XYZ file of N, CA and C in Angstrom:
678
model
N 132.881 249.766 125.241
C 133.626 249.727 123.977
C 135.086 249.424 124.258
N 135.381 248.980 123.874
C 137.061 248.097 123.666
C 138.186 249.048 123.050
N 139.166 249.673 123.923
C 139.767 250.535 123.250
C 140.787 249.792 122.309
N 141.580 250.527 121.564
C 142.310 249.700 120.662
C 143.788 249.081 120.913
N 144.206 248.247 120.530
C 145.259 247.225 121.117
C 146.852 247.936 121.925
N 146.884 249.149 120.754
C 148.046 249.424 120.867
C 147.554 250.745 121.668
N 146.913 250.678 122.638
C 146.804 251.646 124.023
C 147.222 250.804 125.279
N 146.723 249.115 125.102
C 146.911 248.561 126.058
C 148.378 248.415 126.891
N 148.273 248.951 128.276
C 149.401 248.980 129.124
C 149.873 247.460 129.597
N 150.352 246.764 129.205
C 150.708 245.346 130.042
C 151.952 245.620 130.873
N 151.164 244.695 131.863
C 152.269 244.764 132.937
C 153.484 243.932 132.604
N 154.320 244.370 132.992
C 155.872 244.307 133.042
C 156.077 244.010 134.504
N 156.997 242.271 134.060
C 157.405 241.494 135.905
C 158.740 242.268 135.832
N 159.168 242.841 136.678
C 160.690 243.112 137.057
C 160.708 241.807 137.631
N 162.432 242.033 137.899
C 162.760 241.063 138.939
C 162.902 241.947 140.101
N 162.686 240.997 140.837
C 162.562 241.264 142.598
C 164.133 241.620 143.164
N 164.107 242.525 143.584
C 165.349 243.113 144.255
C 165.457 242.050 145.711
N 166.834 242.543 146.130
C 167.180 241.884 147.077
C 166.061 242.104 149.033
N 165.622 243.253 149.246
C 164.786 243.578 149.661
C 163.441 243.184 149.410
N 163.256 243.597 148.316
C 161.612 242.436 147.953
C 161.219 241.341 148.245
N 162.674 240.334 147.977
C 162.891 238.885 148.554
C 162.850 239.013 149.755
N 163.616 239.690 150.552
C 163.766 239.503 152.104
C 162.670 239.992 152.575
N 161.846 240.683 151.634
C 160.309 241.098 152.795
C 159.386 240.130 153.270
N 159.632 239.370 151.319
C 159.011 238.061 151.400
C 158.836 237.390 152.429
N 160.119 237.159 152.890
C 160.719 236.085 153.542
C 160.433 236.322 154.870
N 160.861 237.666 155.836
C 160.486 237.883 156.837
C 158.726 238.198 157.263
N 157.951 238.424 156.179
C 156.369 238.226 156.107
C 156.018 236.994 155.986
N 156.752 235.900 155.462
C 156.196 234.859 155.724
C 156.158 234.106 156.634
N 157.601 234.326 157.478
C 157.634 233.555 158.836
C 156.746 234.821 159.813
N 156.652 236.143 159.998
C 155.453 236.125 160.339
C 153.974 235.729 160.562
N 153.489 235.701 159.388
C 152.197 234.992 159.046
C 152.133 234.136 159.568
N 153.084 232.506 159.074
C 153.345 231.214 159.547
C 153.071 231.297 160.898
N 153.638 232.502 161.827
C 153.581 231.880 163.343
C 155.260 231.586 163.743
N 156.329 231.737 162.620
C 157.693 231.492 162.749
C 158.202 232.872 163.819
N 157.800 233.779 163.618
C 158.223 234.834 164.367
C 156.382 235.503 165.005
N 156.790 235.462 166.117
C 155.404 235.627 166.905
C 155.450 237.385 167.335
N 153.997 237.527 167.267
C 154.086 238.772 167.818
C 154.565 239.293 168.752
N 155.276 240.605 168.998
C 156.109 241.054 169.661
C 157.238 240.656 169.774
N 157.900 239.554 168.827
C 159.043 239.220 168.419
C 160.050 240.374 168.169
N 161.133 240.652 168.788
C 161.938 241.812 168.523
C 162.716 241.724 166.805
N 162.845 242.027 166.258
C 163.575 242.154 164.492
C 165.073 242.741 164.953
N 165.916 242.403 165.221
C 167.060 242.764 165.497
C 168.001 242.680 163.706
N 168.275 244.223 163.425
C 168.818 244.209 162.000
C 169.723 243.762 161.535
N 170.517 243.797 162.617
C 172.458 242.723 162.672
C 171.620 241.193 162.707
N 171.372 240.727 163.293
C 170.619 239.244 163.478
C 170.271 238.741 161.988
N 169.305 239.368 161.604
C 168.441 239.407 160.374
C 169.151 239.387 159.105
N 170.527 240.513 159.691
C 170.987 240.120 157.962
C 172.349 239.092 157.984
N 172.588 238.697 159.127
C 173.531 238.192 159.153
C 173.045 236.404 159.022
N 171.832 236.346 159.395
C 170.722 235.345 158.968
C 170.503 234.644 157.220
N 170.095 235.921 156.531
C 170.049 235.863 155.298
C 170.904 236.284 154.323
N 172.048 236.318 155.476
C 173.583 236.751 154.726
C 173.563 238.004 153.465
N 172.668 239.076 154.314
C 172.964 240.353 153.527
C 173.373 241.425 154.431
N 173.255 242.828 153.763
C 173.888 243.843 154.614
C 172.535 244.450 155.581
N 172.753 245.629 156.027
C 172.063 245.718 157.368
C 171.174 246.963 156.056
N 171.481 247.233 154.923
C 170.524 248.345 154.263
C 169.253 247.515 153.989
N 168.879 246.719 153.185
C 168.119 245.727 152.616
C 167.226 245.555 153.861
N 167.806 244.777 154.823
C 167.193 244.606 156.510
C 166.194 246.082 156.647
N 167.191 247.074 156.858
C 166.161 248.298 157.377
C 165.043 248.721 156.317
N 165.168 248.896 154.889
C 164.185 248.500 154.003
C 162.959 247.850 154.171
N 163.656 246.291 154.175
C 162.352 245.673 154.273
C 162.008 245.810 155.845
N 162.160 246.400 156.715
C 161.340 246.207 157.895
C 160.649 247.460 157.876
N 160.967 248.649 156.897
C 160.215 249.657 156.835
C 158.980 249.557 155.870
N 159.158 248.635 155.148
C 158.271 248.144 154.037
C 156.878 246.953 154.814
N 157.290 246.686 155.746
C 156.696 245.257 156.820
C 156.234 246.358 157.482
N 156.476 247.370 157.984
C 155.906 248.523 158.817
C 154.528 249.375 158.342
N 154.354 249.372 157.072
C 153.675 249.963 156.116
C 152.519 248.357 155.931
N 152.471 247.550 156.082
C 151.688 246.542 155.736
C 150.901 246.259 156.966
N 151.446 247.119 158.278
C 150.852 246.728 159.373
C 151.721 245.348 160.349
N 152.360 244.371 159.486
C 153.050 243.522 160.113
C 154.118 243.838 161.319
N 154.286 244.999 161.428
C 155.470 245.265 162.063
C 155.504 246.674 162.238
N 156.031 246.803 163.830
C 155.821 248.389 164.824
C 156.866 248.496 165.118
N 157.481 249.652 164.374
C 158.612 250.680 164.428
C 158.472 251.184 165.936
N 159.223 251.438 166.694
C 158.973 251.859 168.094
C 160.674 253.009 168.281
N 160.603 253.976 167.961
C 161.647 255.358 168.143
C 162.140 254.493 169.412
N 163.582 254.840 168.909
C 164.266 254.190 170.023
C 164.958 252.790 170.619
N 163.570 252.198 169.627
C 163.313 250.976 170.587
C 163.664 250.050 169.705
N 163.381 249.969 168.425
C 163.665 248.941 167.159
C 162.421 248.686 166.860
N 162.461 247.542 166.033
C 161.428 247.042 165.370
C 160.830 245.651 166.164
N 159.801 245.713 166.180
C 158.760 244.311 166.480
C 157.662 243.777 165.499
N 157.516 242.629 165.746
C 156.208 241.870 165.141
C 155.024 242.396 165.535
N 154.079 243.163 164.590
C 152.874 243.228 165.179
C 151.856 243.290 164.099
N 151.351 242.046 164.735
C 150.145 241.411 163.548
C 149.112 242.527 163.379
N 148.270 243.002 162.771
C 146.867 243.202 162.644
C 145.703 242.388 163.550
N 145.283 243.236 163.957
C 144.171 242.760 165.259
C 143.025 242.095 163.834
N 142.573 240.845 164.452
C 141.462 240.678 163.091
C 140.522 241.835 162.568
N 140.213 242.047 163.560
C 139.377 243.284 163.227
C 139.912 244.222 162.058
N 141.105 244.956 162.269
C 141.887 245.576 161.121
C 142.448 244.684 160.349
N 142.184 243.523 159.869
C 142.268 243.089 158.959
C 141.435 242.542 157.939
N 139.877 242.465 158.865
C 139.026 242.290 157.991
C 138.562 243.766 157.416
N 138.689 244.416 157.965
C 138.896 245.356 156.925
C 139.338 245.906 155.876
N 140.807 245.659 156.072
C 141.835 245.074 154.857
C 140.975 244.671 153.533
N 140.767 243.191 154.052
C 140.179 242.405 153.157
C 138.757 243.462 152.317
N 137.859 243.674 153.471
C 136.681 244.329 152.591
C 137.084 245.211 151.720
N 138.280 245.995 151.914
C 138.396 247.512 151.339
C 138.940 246.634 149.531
N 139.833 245.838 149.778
C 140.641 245.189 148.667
C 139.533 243.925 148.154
N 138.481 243.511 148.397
C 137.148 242.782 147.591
C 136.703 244.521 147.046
N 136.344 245.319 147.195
C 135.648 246.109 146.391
C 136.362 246.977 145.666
N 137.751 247.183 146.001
C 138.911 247.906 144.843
C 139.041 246.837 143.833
N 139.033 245.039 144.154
C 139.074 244.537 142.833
C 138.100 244.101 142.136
N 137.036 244.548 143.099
C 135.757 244.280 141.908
C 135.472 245.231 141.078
N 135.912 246.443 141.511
C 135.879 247.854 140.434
C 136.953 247.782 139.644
N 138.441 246.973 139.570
C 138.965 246.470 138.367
C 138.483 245.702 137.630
N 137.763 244.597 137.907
C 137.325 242.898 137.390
C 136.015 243.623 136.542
N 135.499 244.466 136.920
C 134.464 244.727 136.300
C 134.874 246.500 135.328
N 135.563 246.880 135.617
C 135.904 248.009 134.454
C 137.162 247.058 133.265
N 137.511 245.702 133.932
C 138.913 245.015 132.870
C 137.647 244.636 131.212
N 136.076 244.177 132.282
C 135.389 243.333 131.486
C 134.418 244.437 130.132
N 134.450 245.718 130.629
C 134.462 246.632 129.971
C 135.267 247.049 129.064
N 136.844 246.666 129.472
C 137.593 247.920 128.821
C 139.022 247.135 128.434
N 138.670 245.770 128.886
C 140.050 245.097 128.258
C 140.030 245.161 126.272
N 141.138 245.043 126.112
C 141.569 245.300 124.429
C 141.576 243.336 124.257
N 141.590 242.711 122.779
C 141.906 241.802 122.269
C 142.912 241.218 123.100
N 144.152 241.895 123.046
C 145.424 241.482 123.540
C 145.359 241.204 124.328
N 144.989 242.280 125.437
C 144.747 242.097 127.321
C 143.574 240.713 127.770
N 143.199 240.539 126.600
C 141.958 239.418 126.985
C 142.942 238.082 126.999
N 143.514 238.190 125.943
C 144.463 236.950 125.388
C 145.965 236.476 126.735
N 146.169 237.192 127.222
C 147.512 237.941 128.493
C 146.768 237.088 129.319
N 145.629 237.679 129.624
C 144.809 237.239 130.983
C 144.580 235.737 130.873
N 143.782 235.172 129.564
C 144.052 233.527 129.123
C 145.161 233.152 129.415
N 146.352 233.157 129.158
C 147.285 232.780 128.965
C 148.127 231.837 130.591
N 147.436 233.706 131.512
C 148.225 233.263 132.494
C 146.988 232.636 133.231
N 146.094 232.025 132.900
C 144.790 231.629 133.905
C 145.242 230.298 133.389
N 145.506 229.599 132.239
C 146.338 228.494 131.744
C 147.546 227.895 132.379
N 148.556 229.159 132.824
C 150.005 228.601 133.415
C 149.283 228.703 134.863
N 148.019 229.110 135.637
C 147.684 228.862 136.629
C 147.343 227.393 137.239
N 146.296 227.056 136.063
C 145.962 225.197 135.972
C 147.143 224.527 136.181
N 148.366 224.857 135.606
C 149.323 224.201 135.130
C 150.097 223.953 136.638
N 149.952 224.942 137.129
C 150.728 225.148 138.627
C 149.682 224.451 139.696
N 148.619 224.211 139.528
C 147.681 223.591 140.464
C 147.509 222.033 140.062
N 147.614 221.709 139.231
C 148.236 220.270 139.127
C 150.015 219.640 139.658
N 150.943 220.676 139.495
C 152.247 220.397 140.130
C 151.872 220.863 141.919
N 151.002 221.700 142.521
C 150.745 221.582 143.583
C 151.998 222.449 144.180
N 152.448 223.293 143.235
C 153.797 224.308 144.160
C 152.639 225.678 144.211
N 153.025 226.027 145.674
C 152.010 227.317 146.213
C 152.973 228.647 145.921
N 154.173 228.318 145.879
C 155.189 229.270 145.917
C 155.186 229.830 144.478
N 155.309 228.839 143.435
C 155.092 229.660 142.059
C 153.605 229.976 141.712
N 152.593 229.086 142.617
C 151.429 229.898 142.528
C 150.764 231.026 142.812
N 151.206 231.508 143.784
C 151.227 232.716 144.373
C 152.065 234.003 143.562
N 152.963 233.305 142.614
C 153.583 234.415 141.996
C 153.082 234.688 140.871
N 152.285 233.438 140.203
C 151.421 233.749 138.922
C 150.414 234.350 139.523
N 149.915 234.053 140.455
C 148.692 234.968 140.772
C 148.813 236.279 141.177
N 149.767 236.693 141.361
C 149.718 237.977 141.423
C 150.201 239.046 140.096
N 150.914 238.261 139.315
C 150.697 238.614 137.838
C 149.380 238.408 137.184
N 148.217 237.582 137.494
C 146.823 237.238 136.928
C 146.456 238.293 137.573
N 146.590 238.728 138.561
C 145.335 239.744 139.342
C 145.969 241.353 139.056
N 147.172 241.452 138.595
C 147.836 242.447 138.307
C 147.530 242.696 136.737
N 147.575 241.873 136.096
C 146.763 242.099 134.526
C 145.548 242.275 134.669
N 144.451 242.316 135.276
C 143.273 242.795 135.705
C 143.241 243.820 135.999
N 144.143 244.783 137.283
C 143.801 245.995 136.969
C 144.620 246.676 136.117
N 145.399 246.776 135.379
C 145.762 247.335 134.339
C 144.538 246.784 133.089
N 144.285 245.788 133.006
C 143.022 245.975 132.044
C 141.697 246.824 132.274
N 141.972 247.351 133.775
C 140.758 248.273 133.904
C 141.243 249.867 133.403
N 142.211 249.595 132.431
C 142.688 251.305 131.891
C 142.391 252.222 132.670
N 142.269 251.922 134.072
C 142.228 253.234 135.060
C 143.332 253.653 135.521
N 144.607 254.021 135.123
C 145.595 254.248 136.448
C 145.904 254.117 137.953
N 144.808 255.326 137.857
C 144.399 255.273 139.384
C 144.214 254.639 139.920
N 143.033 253.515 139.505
C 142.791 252.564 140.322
C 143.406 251.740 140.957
N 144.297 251.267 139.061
C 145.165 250.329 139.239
C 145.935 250.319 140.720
N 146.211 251.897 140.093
C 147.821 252.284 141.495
C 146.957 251.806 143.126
N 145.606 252.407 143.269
C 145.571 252.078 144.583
C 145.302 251.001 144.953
N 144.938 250.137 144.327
C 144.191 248.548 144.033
C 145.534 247.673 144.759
N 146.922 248.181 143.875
C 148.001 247.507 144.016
C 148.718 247.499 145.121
N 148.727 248.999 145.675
C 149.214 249.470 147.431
C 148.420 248.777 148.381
N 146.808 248.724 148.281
C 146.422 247.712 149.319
C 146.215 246.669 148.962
N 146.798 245.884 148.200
C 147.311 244.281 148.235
C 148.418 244.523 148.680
N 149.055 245.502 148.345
C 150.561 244.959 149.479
C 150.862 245.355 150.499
N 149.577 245.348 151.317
C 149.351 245.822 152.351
C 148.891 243.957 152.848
N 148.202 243.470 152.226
C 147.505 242.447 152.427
C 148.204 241.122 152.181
N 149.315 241.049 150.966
C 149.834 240.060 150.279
C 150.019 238.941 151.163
N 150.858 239.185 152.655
C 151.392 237.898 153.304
C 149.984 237.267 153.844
N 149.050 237.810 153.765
C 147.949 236.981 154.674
C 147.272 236.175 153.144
N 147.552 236.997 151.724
C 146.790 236.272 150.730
C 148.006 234.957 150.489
N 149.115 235.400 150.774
C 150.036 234.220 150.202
C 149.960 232.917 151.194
N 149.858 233.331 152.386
C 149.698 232.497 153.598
C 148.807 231.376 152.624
N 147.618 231.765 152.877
C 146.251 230.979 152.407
C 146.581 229.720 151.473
N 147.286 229.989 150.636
C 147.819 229.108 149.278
C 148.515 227.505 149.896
N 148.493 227.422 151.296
C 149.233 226.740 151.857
C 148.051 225.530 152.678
N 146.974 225.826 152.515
C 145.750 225.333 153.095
C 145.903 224.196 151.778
N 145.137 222.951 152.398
C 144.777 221.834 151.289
C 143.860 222.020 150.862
N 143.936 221.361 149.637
C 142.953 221.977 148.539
C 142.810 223.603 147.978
N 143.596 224.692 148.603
C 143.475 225.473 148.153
C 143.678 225.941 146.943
N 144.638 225.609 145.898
C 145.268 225.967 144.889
C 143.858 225.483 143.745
N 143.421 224.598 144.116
C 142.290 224.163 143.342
C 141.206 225.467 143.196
N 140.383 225.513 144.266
C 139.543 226.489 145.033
C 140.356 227.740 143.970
N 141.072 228.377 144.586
C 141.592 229.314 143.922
C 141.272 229.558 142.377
N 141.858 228.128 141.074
C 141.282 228.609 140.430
C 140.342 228.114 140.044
N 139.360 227.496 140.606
C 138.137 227.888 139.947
C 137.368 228.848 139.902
N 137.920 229.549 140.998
C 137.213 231.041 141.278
C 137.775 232.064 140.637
N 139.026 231.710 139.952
C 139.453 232.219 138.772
C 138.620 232.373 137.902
N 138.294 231.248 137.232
C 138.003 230.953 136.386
C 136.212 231.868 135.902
N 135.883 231.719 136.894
C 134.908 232.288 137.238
C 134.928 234.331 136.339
N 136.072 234.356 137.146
C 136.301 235.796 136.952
C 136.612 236.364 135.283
N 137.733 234.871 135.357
C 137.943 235.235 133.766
C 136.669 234.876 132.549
N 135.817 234.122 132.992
C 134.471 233.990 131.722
C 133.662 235.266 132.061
N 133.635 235.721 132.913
C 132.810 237.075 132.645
C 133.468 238.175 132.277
N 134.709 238.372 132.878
C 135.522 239.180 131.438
C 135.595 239.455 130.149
N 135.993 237.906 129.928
C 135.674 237.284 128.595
C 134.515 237.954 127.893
N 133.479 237.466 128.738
C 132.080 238.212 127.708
C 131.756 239.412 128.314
N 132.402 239.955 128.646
C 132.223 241.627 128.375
C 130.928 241.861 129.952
N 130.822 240.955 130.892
C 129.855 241.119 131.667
C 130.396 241.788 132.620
N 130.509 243.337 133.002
C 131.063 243.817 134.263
C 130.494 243.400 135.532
N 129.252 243.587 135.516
C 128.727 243.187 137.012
C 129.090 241.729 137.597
N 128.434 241.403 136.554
C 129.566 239.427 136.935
C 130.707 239.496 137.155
N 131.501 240.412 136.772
C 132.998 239.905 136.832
C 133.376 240.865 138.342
N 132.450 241.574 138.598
C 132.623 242.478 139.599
C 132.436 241.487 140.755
N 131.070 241.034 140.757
C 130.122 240.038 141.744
C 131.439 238.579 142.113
N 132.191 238.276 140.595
C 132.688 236.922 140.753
C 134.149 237.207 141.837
N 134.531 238.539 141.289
C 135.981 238.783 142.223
C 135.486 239.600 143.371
N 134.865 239.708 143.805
C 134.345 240.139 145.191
C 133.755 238.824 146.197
N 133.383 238.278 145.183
C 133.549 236.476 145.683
C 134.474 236.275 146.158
N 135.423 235.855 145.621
C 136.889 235.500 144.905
C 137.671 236.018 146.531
N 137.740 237.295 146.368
C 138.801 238.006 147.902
C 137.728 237.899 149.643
N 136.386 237.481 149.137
C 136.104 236.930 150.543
C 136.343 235.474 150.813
N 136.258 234.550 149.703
C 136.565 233.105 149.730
C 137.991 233.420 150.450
N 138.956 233.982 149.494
C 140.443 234.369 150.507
C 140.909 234.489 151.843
N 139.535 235.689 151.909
C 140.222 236.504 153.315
C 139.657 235.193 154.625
N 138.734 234.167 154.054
C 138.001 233.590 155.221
C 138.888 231.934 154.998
N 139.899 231.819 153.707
C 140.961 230.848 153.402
C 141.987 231.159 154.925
N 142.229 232.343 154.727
C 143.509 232.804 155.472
C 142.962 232.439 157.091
N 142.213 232.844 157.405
C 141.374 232.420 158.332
C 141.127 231.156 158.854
N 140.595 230.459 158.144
C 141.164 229.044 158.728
C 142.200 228.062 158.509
N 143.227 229.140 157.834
C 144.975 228.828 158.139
C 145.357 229.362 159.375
N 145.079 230.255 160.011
C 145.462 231.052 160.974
C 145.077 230.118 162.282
N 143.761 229.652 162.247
C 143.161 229.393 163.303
C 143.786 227.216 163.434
N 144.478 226.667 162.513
C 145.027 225.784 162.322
C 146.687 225.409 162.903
N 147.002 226.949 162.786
C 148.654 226.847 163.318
C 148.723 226.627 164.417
């Protein structure tokens, strides 16, 4: 049953603080292969790099520490340290079945509105896969997959759904960078959003559990390409 409109929680984009950006930034030349494992993170270097102060720096490398990208060492500073595949396909499995228990409680429990939100941005998704920019694609998509679990009116879920993607994000953003990917992507969208649409949980469960192994095995043969 469809609760009523004016319960629905929509997500709200802040803007990205100065730290958020720089996590970005230093997770992506990770990933890339720009900074290699066991690469030392020197905090004077880093911000004098991206021409900020040394707070933002220690932030985001404590935030890169928490994602697994990067080993705090007492004493010693900070280093690059990837996820062994192994702990990362794990990653991946744990975050295919936290968003199939959104994709499939959204297709239950999304309101009118939240159905219409989710259209909207599966639309400015097409729109971005014909201009072929991965960078604003990656940012709608994480507003598309972020209106999903808030359409699963679980809190909870939402909340933990969201901590391990950003645990995961630089290896999902990586991926977007593969040819042909942006395509791939949404059709497997698309996928997700017609069983929403008609109210089919198990489909929409089955389609986004699809959806984050197609990903995690995208990232994968980006990795194995560099």
């Amino acid at each position: 049953m469809q609760r009523h409109a004016a319960t629905a929680r929509k997500p709200v984009a802040a803007p990205r603080t100065r730290t958020e950006t720089l996590r970005l930034q230093i997770a992506d030349e990770i990933v890339s292969g720009v900074l290699a494992p066991g690469t030392p993170l020197d905090e004077q270097e880093l911000a004098a790099r991206f021409g900020v102060s040394r707070t933002p720096v220690r932030e985001a490398i404590r935030q890169l520490s928490a994602s697994g990208l990067v080993s705090v060492r007492p004493h010693r500073g900070a280093v690059v340290a990837l996820p062994t595949p192994a702990q990362l396909n794990d990653m991946f499995e744990a975050m295919a079945e936290l968003e199939a228990l959104c994709a499939g409680l959204a297709a239950r429990n999304m309101t009118v509105a939240d159905r219409r939100g989710l259209e909207a941005l599966h639309d400015d998704l097409r729109l971005l896969v014909h201009e072929g920019n991965p960078t604003r694609y990656h940012e709608k998509n994480e507003a598309f997959h972020a209106a999903i679990y808030s359409g699963s009116h679980n809190g909870y879920l939402a909340e933990l759904t969201l901590m391990t993607r950003t645990r995961v994000a630089p290896f999902r953003r990586a991926q977007f960078r593969a040819t042909g990917r942006l395509g791939g992507s949404y059709q497997e969208h698309d996928l997700i959003v017609q069983a929403i649409l008609r109210g089919d949980q198990q489909g929409a469960g089955e389609a986004m559990r699809a959806h984050i192994g197609i990903v995690r095995d995208a990232f994968r043969s980006y990795a194995e390409m560099r």
